[in-house]
Short mmCIF file of C-alpha atoms in Angstrom, two decimals:
data_model
loop_
_atom_site.label_atom_id
_atom_site.label_comp_id
_atom_site.label_asym_id
_atom_site.label_seq_id
_atom_site.Cartn_x
_atom_site.Cartn_y
_atom_site.Cartn_z
CA MET Y 1 -13.83 -27.50 10.28
CA GLU Y 2 -13.75 -23.88 11.35
CA LYS Y 3 -17.06 -22.15 11.56
CA THR Y 4 -18.11 -18.54 11.29
CA TYR Y 5 -20.12 -17.54 14.35
CA VAL Y 6 -20.66 -13.84 13.79
CA THR Y 7 -20.26 -11.79 10.63
CA PHE Y 8 -19.43 -8.12 10.79
CA ASP Y 9 -20.27 -5.31 8.46
CA PRO Y 10 -17.28 -4.12 6.36
CA ARG Y 11 -17.80 -0.64 7.73
CA SER Y 12 -17.26 -1.72 11.32
CA LYS Y 13 -14.16 -3.59 10.15
CA LEU Y 14 -12.96 -0.35 8.61
CA CYS Y 15 -13.57 1.31 11.99
CA THR Y 16 -11.33 -1.32 13.61
CA ILE Y 17 -8.51 -0.54 11.14
CA LEU Y 18 -8.88 3.19 11.71
CA PHE Y 19 -8.84 2.71 15.48
CA ALA Y 20 -5.66 0.63 15.22
CA SER Y 21 -4.11 3.34 13.05
CA PHE Y 22 -4.95 5.99 15.61
CA LEU Y 23 -3.44 3.76 18.24
CA LEU Y 24 -0.19 4.00 16.30
CA MET Y 25 -0.31 7.81 16.49
CA PHE Y 26 -1.56 8.24 20.05
CA PRO Y 27 -0.04 5.31 21.92
CA LEU Y 28 -1.93 3.66 24.76
CA PRO Y 29 -0.23 2.35 27.90
CA PHE Y 30 0.98 -1.24 27.82
CA LYS Y 31 -2.02 -2.65 29.75
CA ALA Y 32 -4.51 -1.15 27.32
CA GLU Y 33 -2.43 -2.45 24.43
CA ILE Y 34 -2.72 -5.99 25.77
CA LEU Y 35 -6.46 -5.43 26.15
CA PHE Y 36 -6.81 -4.28 22.55
CA VAL Y 37 -4.76 -7.14 21.12
CA THR Y 38 -6.80 -9.60 23.16
CA LEU Y 39 -9.97 -7.98 21.80
CA LEU Y 40 -8.66 -8.49 18.27
CA TYR Y 41 -7.91 -12.12 19.09
CA GLY Y 42 -11.49 -12.49 20.27
CA LEU Y 43 -12.71 -11.01 17.00
CA PHE Y 44 -10.67 -13.58 15.08
CA ILE Y 45 -12.28 -16.38 17.10
CA LEU Y 46 -15.78 -14.97 16.55
CA ASN Y 47 -15.02 -14.73 12.86
CA GLY Y 48 -14.08 -18.40 12.82
CA SER Y 49 -10.33 -18.14 12.16
CA LEU Y 50 -8.94 -19.58 15.35
CA LYS Y 51 -5.62 -20.63 13.79
CA LYS Y 52 -4.79 -17.29 12.21
CA GLY Y 53 -5.72 -15.42 15.37
CA THR Y 54 -3.61 -17.71 17.56
CA ILE Y 55 -0.58 -17.18 15.31
CA PHE Y 56 -0.89 -13.40 15.59
CA TYR Y 57 -1.49 -13.55 19.33
CA SER Y 58 1.55 -15.74 19.94
CA ILE Y 59 3.71 -13.45 17.79
CA PHE Y 60 2.61 -10.60 20.05
CA TRP Y 61 3.65 -12.44 23.20
CA LEU Y 62 6.92 -13.58 21.61
CA LEU Y 63 7.77 -9.96 20.84
CA VAL Y 64 6.98 -9.01 24.44
CA LEU Y 65 9.14 -11.89 25.67
CA GLY Y 66 12.04 -10.93 23.39
CA ASP Y 67 11.93 -7.36 24.66
CA TYR Y 68 11.80 -8.59 28.25
CA LEU Y 69 14.84 -10.86 27.76
CA LEU Y 70 16.95 -8.31 25.91
CA PHE Y 71 16.26 -5.30 28.09
CA PRO Y 72 19.05 -5.90 30.68
CA TYR Y 73 21.71 -5.82 27.95
CA ILE Y 74 20.52 -2.57 26.43
CA ASP Y 75 23.81 -0.70 26.81
CA ASN Y 76 25.26 -2.90 24.12
CA GLY Y 77 24.51 -1.31 20.71
CA PHE Y 78 23.66 -4.59 19.03
CA ALA Y 79 21.16 -5.61 21.70
CA ALA Y 80 19.64 -2.13 21.68
CA PHE Y 81 19.04 -2.45 17.94
CA PHE Y 82 17.20 -5.76 18.32
CA ASP Y 83 15.28 -4.45 21.31
CA PHE Y 84 14.21 -1.52 19.16
CA LEU Y 85 12.96 -3.93 16.49
CA PHE Y 86 11.02 -5.97 19.05
CA VAL Y 87 9.29 -2.98 20.61
CA GLY Y 88 8.64 -1.28 17.27
CA ASN Y 89 7.18 -4.36 15.64
CA ARG Y 90 4.99 -4.98 18.66
CA ARG Y 91 3.55 -1.51 18.18
CA MET Y 92 2.96 -2.23 14.48
CA LEU Y 93 1.22 -5.54 15.11
CA PRO Y 94 -2.31 -4.30 16.01
CA THR Y 95 -2.73 -2.53 12.65
CA ILE Y 96 -1.61 -5.61 10.75
CA MET Y 97 -3.93 -7.74 12.86
CA ALA Y 98 -6.86 -5.38 12.28
CA ALA Y 99 -6.27 -5.41 8.54
CA ALA Y 100 -5.97 -9.21 8.48
CA PHE Y 101 -9.23 -9.43 10.43
CA ALA Y 102 -10.89 -7.05 7.97
CA MET Y 103 -9.75 -8.93 4.87
CA ASN Y 104 -10.57 -12.29 6.42
CA ARG Y 105 -13.75 -13.80 4.96
CA THR Y 106 -14.95 -10.58 3.38
CA LYS Y 107 -15.75 -10.77 -0.30
CA ILE Y 108 -14.47 -7.96 -2.50
CA SER Y 109 -18.03 -7.35 -3.71
CA GLU Y 110 -19.03 -6.69 -0.10
CA TRP Y 111 -16.25 -4.15 0.25
CA ILE Y 112 -17.40 -2.45 -2.94
CA ALA Y 113 -21.01 -2.37 -1.71
CA ALA Y 114 -19.91 -0.95 1.64
CA LEU Y 115 -17.79 1.74 -0.01
CA LYS Y 116 -20.77 2.69 -2.17
CA LYS Y 117 -22.84 3.01 1.01
CA CYS Y 118 -20.17 5.35 2.40
CA HIS Y 119 -20.60 7.63 -0.65
CA VAL Y 120 -17.08 7.14 -1.94
CA PRO Y 121 -17.07 8.74 -5.43
CA PHE Y 122 -17.88 6.43 -8.32
CA GLY Y 123 -14.67 7.43 -10.10
CA LEU Y 124 -12.68 5.90 -7.26
CA ILE Y 125 -14.72 2.70 -6.91
CA ILE Y 126 -14.35 1.61 -10.54
CA PRO Y 127 -10.51 1.71 -10.57
CA LEU Y 128 -10.44 0.00 -7.16
CA THR Y 129 -12.68 -2.80 -8.43
CA VAL Y 130 -10.50 -3.18 -11.51
CA LEU Y 131 -7.42 -3.25 -9.30
CA PHE Y 132 -8.78 -6.15 -7.25
CA ARG Y 133 -10.11 -8.04 -10.24
CA PHE Y 134 -7.01 -7.53 -12.36
CA PHE Y 135 -4.56 -9.14 -9.94
CA PRO Y 136 -5.17 -12.79 -10.93
CA THR Y 137 -4.68 -11.88 -14.60
CA LEU Y 138 -1.56 -9.97 -13.70
CA PHE Y 139 0.04 -12.89 -11.91
CA GLN Y 140 -0.89 -15.21 -14.75
CA ASP Y 141 0.75 -12.81 -17.22
CA PHE Y 142 3.78 -12.61 -14.96
CA ARG Y 143 4.20 -16.38 -15.00
CA SER Y 144 3.81 -16.61 -18.78
CA ILE Y 145 6.33 -13.83 -19.35
CA ARG Y 146 8.77 -15.52 -17.02
CA ASN Y 147 8.42 -18.76 -18.99
CA ALA Y 148 8.97 -16.92 -22.27
CA MET Y 149 12.07 -15.25 -20.83
CA LYS Y 150 13.49 -18.60 -19.77
CA TYR Y 151 12.74 -20.05 -23.19
CA ARG Y 152 14.70 -17.29 -24.85
CA GLY Y 153 17.56 -17.64 -22.40
CA ILE Y 154 17.09 -14.30 -20.57
CA ALA Y 155 17.63 -14.46 -16.82
CA VAL Y 156 17.18 -18.22 -16.65
CA SER Y 157 17.71 -18.53 -12.89
CA THR Y 158 16.14 -16.40 -10.18
CA ILE Y 159 19.57 -15.07 -9.17
CA ASP Y 160 19.97 -13.51 -12.62
CA LEU Y 161 16.83 -11.51 -11.92
CA PHE Y 162 18.56 -9.90 -8.95
CA LEU Y 163 21.87 -9.38 -10.76
CA HIS Y 164 20.39 -7.39 -13.66
CA PRO Y 165 17.47 -5.51 -12.13
CA PHE Y 166 17.07 -3.01 -14.98
CA GLN Y 167 17.01 -5.67 -17.63
CA THR Y 168 14.53 -7.65 -15.54
CA MET Y 169 12.25 -4.67 -15.12
CA GLU Y 170 12.32 -3.86 -18.83
CA TYR Y 171 11.56 -7.41 -19.89
CA ILE Y 172 8.74 -7.83 -17.37
CA ILE Y 173 7.07 -4.43 -17.21
CA VAL Y 174 7.02 -3.62 -20.95
CA PRO Y 175 5.15 -6.78 -22.04
CA ILE Y 176 2.67 -6.36 -19.20
CA LEU Y 177 2.05 -2.75 -20.23
CA MET Y 178 1.64 -3.83 -23.88
CA SER Y 179 -0.99 -6.39 -22.96
CA ALA Y 180 -2.63 -3.99 -20.49
CA GLU Y 181 -3.94 -1.91 -23.38
CA ASN Y 182 -5.85 -4.89 -24.75
CA THR Y 183 -7.04 -5.96 -21.32
CA SER Y 184 -8.44 -2.52 -20.64
CA LEU Y 185 -10.38 -2.62 -23.93
CA ASP Y 186 -11.83 -6.05 -23.08
CA LEU Y 187 -12.78 -4.97 -19.59
CA SER Y 188 -14.37 -1.75 -20.85
CA SER Y 189 -16.61 -3.58 -23.26
CA ALA Y 190 -17.54 -6.14 -20.59
CA ALA Y 191 -18.31 -3.37 -18.12
CA LEU Y 192 -20.42 -1.41 -20.60
CA VAL Y 193 -22.41 -4.52 -21.47
CA ARG Y 194 -23.10 -5.07 -17.78
CA GLY Y 195 -24.42 -1.56 -17.47
CA LEU Y 196 -21.61 0.25 -15.65
CA GLY Y 197 -22.17 3.30 -17.82
CA ASN Y 198 -25.68 3.71 -16.46
CA PRO Y 199 -25.87 7.04 -14.59
CA GLN Y 200 -28.63 5.76 -12.24
CA SER Y 201 -27.64 4.43 -8.82
CA HIS Y 202 -26.69 0.75 -8.90
CA THR Y 203 -28.09 -2.03 -6.75
CA SER Y 204 -26.16 -4.78 -5.00
CA VAL Y 205 -26.99 -8.32 -3.96
CA TYR Y 206 -25.20 -7.77 -0.66
CA GLU Y 207 -27.31 -6.34 2.08
CA ILE Y 208 -25.04 -3.88 3.85
CA ARG Y 209 -26.57 -2.94 7.16
CA LEU Y 210 -25.24 -2.28 10.64
CA LYS Y 211 -26.41 -5.05 12.97
CA VAL Y 212 -26.30 -5.45 16.76
CA GLN Y 213 -22.80 -6.94 16.77
CA ASP Y 214 -21.48 -4.00 14.72
CA TYR Y 215 -22.81 -1.46 17.21
CA LEU Y 216 -21.34 -3.59 20.00
CA LEU Y 217 -17.93 -3.69 18.29
CA ILE Y 218 -17.81 0.06 17.63
CA GLY Y 219 -18.99 0.75 21.18
CA THR Y 220 -16.30 -1.52 22.60
CA LEU Y 221 -13.64 0.20 20.51
CA ILE Y 222 -14.63 3.65 21.76
CA LEU Y 223 -14.81 2.36 25.34
CA CYS Y 224 -11.39 0.72 24.92
CA GLY Y 225 -9.95 4.04 23.75
CA ILE Y 226 -11.44 6.07 26.62
CA VAL Y 227 -10.51 3.54 29.32
CA GLY Y 228 -7.01 3.25 27.83
CA ARG Y 229 -6.47 6.99 28.14
CA LEU Y 230 -7.85 7.01 31.69
CA ILE Y 231 -5.57 4.26 33.03
CA GLU Y 232 -2.52 6.34 32.23
CA MET D 1 -11.78 20.23 -19.61
CA LYS D 2 -12.86 16.89 -20.99
CA LYS D 3 -14.49 14.50 -18.56
CA LEU D 4 -13.10 11.05 -17.88
CA LYS D 5 -15.05 8.16 -19.40
CA ILE D 6 -15.66 4.65 -18.09
CA GLN D 7 -12.84 3.34 -20.30
CA ASP D 8 -10.47 5.82 -18.73
CA PHE D 9 -11.42 4.72 -15.21
CA ILE D 10 -10.78 1.10 -16.15
CA SER D 11 -7.42 1.95 -17.72
CA ILE D 12 -6.44 3.87 -14.60
CA GLY D 13 -7.32 0.83 -12.52
CA ILE D 14 -5.12 -1.39 -14.65
CA TYR D 15 -2.18 1.00 -14.60
CA THR D 16 -2.55 1.31 -10.84
CA ALA D 17 -2.42 -2.48 -10.57
CA ILE D 18 0.82 -2.52 -12.59
CA TYR D 19 2.24 0.27 -10.44
CA PHE D 20 1.33 -1.78 -7.39
CA LEU D 21 3.11 -4.78 -8.92
CA VAL D 22 6.25 -2.63 -9.25
CA VAL D 23 5.95 -1.60 -5.59
CA THR D 24 5.59 -5.26 -4.60
CA ILE D 25 8.61 -6.36 -6.63
CA ALA D 26 10.70 -3.54 -5.16
CA MET D 27 9.56 -4.52 -1.68
CA VAL D 28 10.44 -8.18 -2.17
CA ILE D 29 13.88 -7.40 -3.64
CA LEU D 30 14.66 -4.99 -0.80
CA ARG D 31 13.50 -7.45 1.83
CA PHE D 32 16.08 -9.97 0.65
CA THR D 33 18.95 -7.54 0.14
CA VAL D 34 18.69 -4.91 2.89
CA PRO D 35 17.89 -6.14 6.39
CA ALA D 36 15.70 -4.39 8.98
CA PHE D 37 15.37 -0.89 7.56
CA ASN D 38 14.25 -1.85 4.07
CA SER D 39 11.00 0.06 4.34
CA ILE D 40 12.81 3.42 4.10
CA LEU D 41 14.07 2.58 0.65
CA ILE D 42 10.74 1.48 -0.84
CA PRO D 43 9.79 4.93 -2.22
CA SER D 44 13.11 5.47 -3.97
CA ALA D 45 13.35 1.93 -5.35
CA THR D 46 9.84 2.18 -6.74
CA ALA D 47 10.60 5.61 -8.21
CA LEU D 48 13.55 4.13 -10.04
CA PHE D 49 11.48 1.49 -11.80
CA ALA D 50 7.97 2.90 -12.20
CA GLY D 51 8.81 5.81 -14.50
CA ILE D 52 7.50 4.01 -17.57
CA VAL D 53 4.13 3.32 -15.93
CA TYR D 54 3.72 6.97 -15.00
CA LEU D 55 4.69 8.10 -18.51
CA LEU D 56 2.13 5.76 -20.05
CA VAL D 57 -0.61 7.08 -17.77
CA ILE D 58 0.24 10.62 -18.80
CA HIS D 59 0.35 9.76 -22.51
CA ARG D 60 -2.70 7.52 -22.68
CA ILE D 61 -5.04 9.50 -20.40
CA PRO D 62 -3.91 13.10 -20.79
CA ARG D 63 -6.56 14.67 -18.58
CA PHE D 64 -6.61 16.30 -15.20
CA GLY D 65 -7.75 13.79 -12.59
CA ALA D 66 -6.06 10.64 -13.82
CA ILE D 67 -3.07 10.92 -11.50
CA THR D 68 -5.26 12.02 -8.58
CA ILE D 69 -7.44 8.95 -8.98
CA MET D 70 -4.37 6.71 -9.28
CA GLY D 71 -2.91 8.02 -6.03
CA SER D 72 -6.23 7.88 -4.19
CA VAL D 73 -6.86 4.30 -5.28
CA MET D 74 -3.40 3.33 -4.07
CA GLY D 75 -4.19 4.99 -0.75
CA LEU D 76 -7.55 3.25 -0.39
CA PHE D 77 -6.03 -0.08 -1.28
CA PHE D 78 -3.29 0.36 1.31
CA LEU D 79 -5.91 1.35 3.88
CA ILE D 80 -8.06 -1.72 3.29
CA SER D 81 -5.24 -4.21 3.00
CA GLY D 82 -3.40 -2.60 5.90
CA HIS D 83 0.10 -2.75 4.44
CA PHE D 84 1.02 0.77 5.40
CA PRO D 85 -1.77 2.19 7.54
CA LEU D 86 -2.08 5.96 7.51
CA SER D 87 -0.26 6.12 4.22
CA PHE D 88 -3.41 7.11 2.40
CA LEU D 89 -3.07 10.80 3.29
CA PRO D 90 0.40 11.39 1.78
CA ASN D 91 -0.65 9.32 -1.23
CA ILE D 92 -3.69 11.47 -1.99
CA LEU D 93 -2.03 14.81 -1.27
CA CYS D 94 1.02 14.05 -3.38
CA ALA D 95 -1.11 12.75 -6.24
CA VAL D 96 -3.21 15.94 -6.32
CA ALA D 97 -0.06 18.07 -6.25
CA ALA D 98 1.51 16.02 -9.05
CA ASP D 99 -1.65 16.32 -11.12
CA TRP D 100 -1.74 20.08 -10.62
CA ILE D 101 1.91 20.44 -11.64
CA GLN D 102 1.38 18.31 -14.72
CA TYR D 103 -1.63 20.16 -16.13
CA HIS D 104 -1.72 23.65 -14.63
CA THR D 105 1.85 24.94 -14.72
CA LYS D 106 3.72 26.48 -17.62
CA LEU D 107 6.99 24.57 -17.47
CA SER D 108 8.42 22.87 -20.53
CA GLY D 109 7.14 19.35 -21.16
CA LYS D 110 10.03 17.22 -19.97
CA ILE D 111 10.83 19.17 -16.82
CA ARG D 112 7.15 19.29 -15.91
CA THR D 113 6.83 15.53 -16.12
CA MET D 114 10.01 15.13 -14.13
CA VAL D 115 8.84 17.42 -11.31
CA SER D 116 5.36 15.93 -11.14
CA TYR D 117 6.78 12.41 -11.07
CA THR D 118 9.11 13.37 -8.23
CA VAL D 119 6.17 14.77 -6.27
CA PHE D 120 4.11 11.68 -7.02
CA SER D 121 6.89 9.42 -5.76
CA PHE D 122 6.78 11.13 -2.40
CA GLY D 123 3.29 9.68 -1.99
CA LEU D 124 4.90 6.38 -1.08
CA MET D 125 6.57 7.98 1.94
CA GLY D 126 3.87 6.30 4.02
CA PRO D 127 6.11 3.31 4.82
CA VAL D 128 8.64 5.67 6.41
CA LEU D 129 6.10 7.02 8.90
CA PRO D 130 5.79 3.71 10.82
CA LEU D 131 9.53 3.84 11.49
CA TRP D 132 9.01 7.15 13.19
CA PHE D 133 6.14 5.67 15.23
CA MET D 134 8.33 2.68 16.02
CA LYS D 135 10.96 5.03 17.38
CA ASN D 136 8.38 6.85 19.50
CA ALA D 137 7.08 3.57 20.87
CA TYR D 138 10.61 2.51 21.76
CA ILE D 139 11.35 5.78 23.52
CA ASP D 140 8.06 5.46 25.43
CA SER D 141 8.94 1.97 26.57
CA LEU D 142 12.41 3.13 27.63
CA VAL D 143 10.97 6.03 29.61
CA ALA D 144 8.39 3.76 31.22
CA ARG D 145 11.19 1.57 32.54
CA GLY D 146 13.22 4.41 33.93
CA LYS D 147 15.92 5.17 31.38
CA ASP D 148 17.51 8.57 31.43
CA ALA D 149 15.85 11.00 28.99
CA VAL D 150 19.16 12.66 28.07
CA TYR D 151 20.66 9.31 27.13
CA ILE D 152 17.68 8.54 24.89
CA ASP D 153 17.91 11.89 23.14
CA LYS D 154 21.59 11.40 22.48
CA VAL D 155 21.05 7.96 20.97
CA PHE D 156 18.11 8.85 18.77
CA ALA D 157 18.74 12.40 17.60
CA PRO D 158 20.88 11.52 14.55
CA ILE D 159 18.91 8.45 13.54
CA THR D 160 15.69 10.04 12.37
CA THR D 161 16.94 13.31 10.92
CA THR D 162 19.69 11.67 8.88
CA THR D 163 17.53 8.82 7.66
CA PHE D 164 14.82 11.31 6.75
CA TYR D 165 17.18 13.47 4.67
CA VAL D 166 18.76 10.41 3.08
CA CYS D 167 15.31 9.15 2.17
CA VAL D 168 14.22 12.47 0.64
CA ALA D 169 17.44 12.82 -1.35
CA ALA D 170 17.21 9.22 -2.54
CA VAL D 171 13.61 9.73 -3.70
CA ILE D 172 14.52 12.87 -5.68
CA ILE D 173 17.58 11.33 -7.35
CA CYS D 174 15.88 8.03 -8.08
CA SER D 175 12.76 9.60 -9.55
CA ILE D 176 14.78 11.79 -11.90
CA LEU D 177 16.80 8.75 -12.98
CA GLY D 178 13.61 6.69 -13.18
CA ILE D 179 11.81 9.12 -15.47
CA MET D 180 14.88 9.26 -17.74
CA ILE D 181 14.97 5.47 -17.95
CA GLY D 182 11.23 5.48 -18.51
CA GLN D 183 11.53 7.94 -21.37
CA ARG D 184 14.18 5.79 -23.05
CA ILE D 185 12.02 2.66 -22.71
CA TYR D 186 9.03 4.58 -24.01
CA GLU D 187 10.88 5.73 -27.11
CA LYS D 188 12.29 2.27 -27.67
CA HIS D 189 9.08 0.26 -27.32
CA PHE D 190 5.95 2.35 -27.41
CA ASP D 191 6.66 5.26 -29.76
CA LYS D 192 7.82 3.28 -32.77
CA ALA D 193 5.73 0.18 -32.45
CA LYS D 194 2.34 1.75 -32.05
CA GLY D 195 2.68 5.39 -33.08
CA LYS D 196 2.00 8.43 -30.99
CA ASN D 197 -1.74 8.43 -31.64
CA TYR D 198 -2.35 4.81 -30.73
CA GLY D 199 -4.01 5.42 -27.41
CA LYS D 200 -6.12 8.29 -28.70
CA ASN D 201 -7.63 6.30 -31.54
CA ILE D 202 -9.08 3.51 -29.47
CA ARG D 203 -10.49 5.87 -26.90
CA ASN D 204 -12.59 7.79 -29.40
CA VAL D 205 -14.71 4.80 -30.38
#
């Protein structure tokens, strides 16, 4: 049984994502990159997802290994192409890891509470909440529509879906849009009953507060950035 | 200018979810058909199929702000879920521009929708940016291991500029085609079945 040792505030997780994004724009030298990926691996362990973290970490080293093995044959166009993929994907990996770490074991309600704390406008938070909440319904609808299509003999196999993309889109998107109108009415009434229309500021059951480990994490990130630039 | 109500926000959320579903389907189809560089084609493939969603947003919530919120929510969602980091800026900027074109210019109805949809589709250019960063990372790693700079320039000069122009052209063509397809679907399914005032009636309750 995996266990959560330390929980982080969603805002410090957001900081991690932003830092990884900046890393994409202003690249660090290879040593600092290893340091940062290792730091992310450590965060995964602290968060109690040893398996997921190990998978990401081994992918990173596999990409490094692939690049190392292919580099001597770089004059060949084919090898150069694969080498390019290896190096490029290695550079992309930290952002994906950071996002996976951020989504890992964070409830959507916590995200919403954190975004409210950051003073994101209310008009943005409501659609975002609906977006998250609507996905399960959407996939359920998708499955039902697919069954109905099969029953009527339209695109029975999955290959047919690829062969007639326009037909597929029409038969899937239009029913979903038709039912969306009703869903939005239902959700509106539910939301109004629960007091979403109240102009006063709302409260949340989640206590969103920066703790010691959050300050430590943000401090480490800044330090990692500065040291990374200095090594160069 | 009328203000957006809670119902409108919820509808925008739902339409954004459907738009996101279209993006996901396009991504999955491309992943299985085009190897390696599929991410360049995501904006154009989405533009081809999402015209009907955009048309419905415009018809059901005909107020300034709807498209802006849709684009911003897409950007925020991408930021949190980390699919295309740094894609939130183009998303928001393009959505504001599209909104402005739709409600504050004096073009005729159909052309206006077409132009604003084209601009909106460029918001999904975020996935192309990582390719550019990938290229930079590759060049860095080549330089670090002592490859000749001239050689690198020669290899990479055509790749980005051509792919960039191809991508832009594909987005423009596909979004014009997509909005035409969308208009045909709209006339076929939504105009006749529910009447032009359907959306307005339920919102005035």
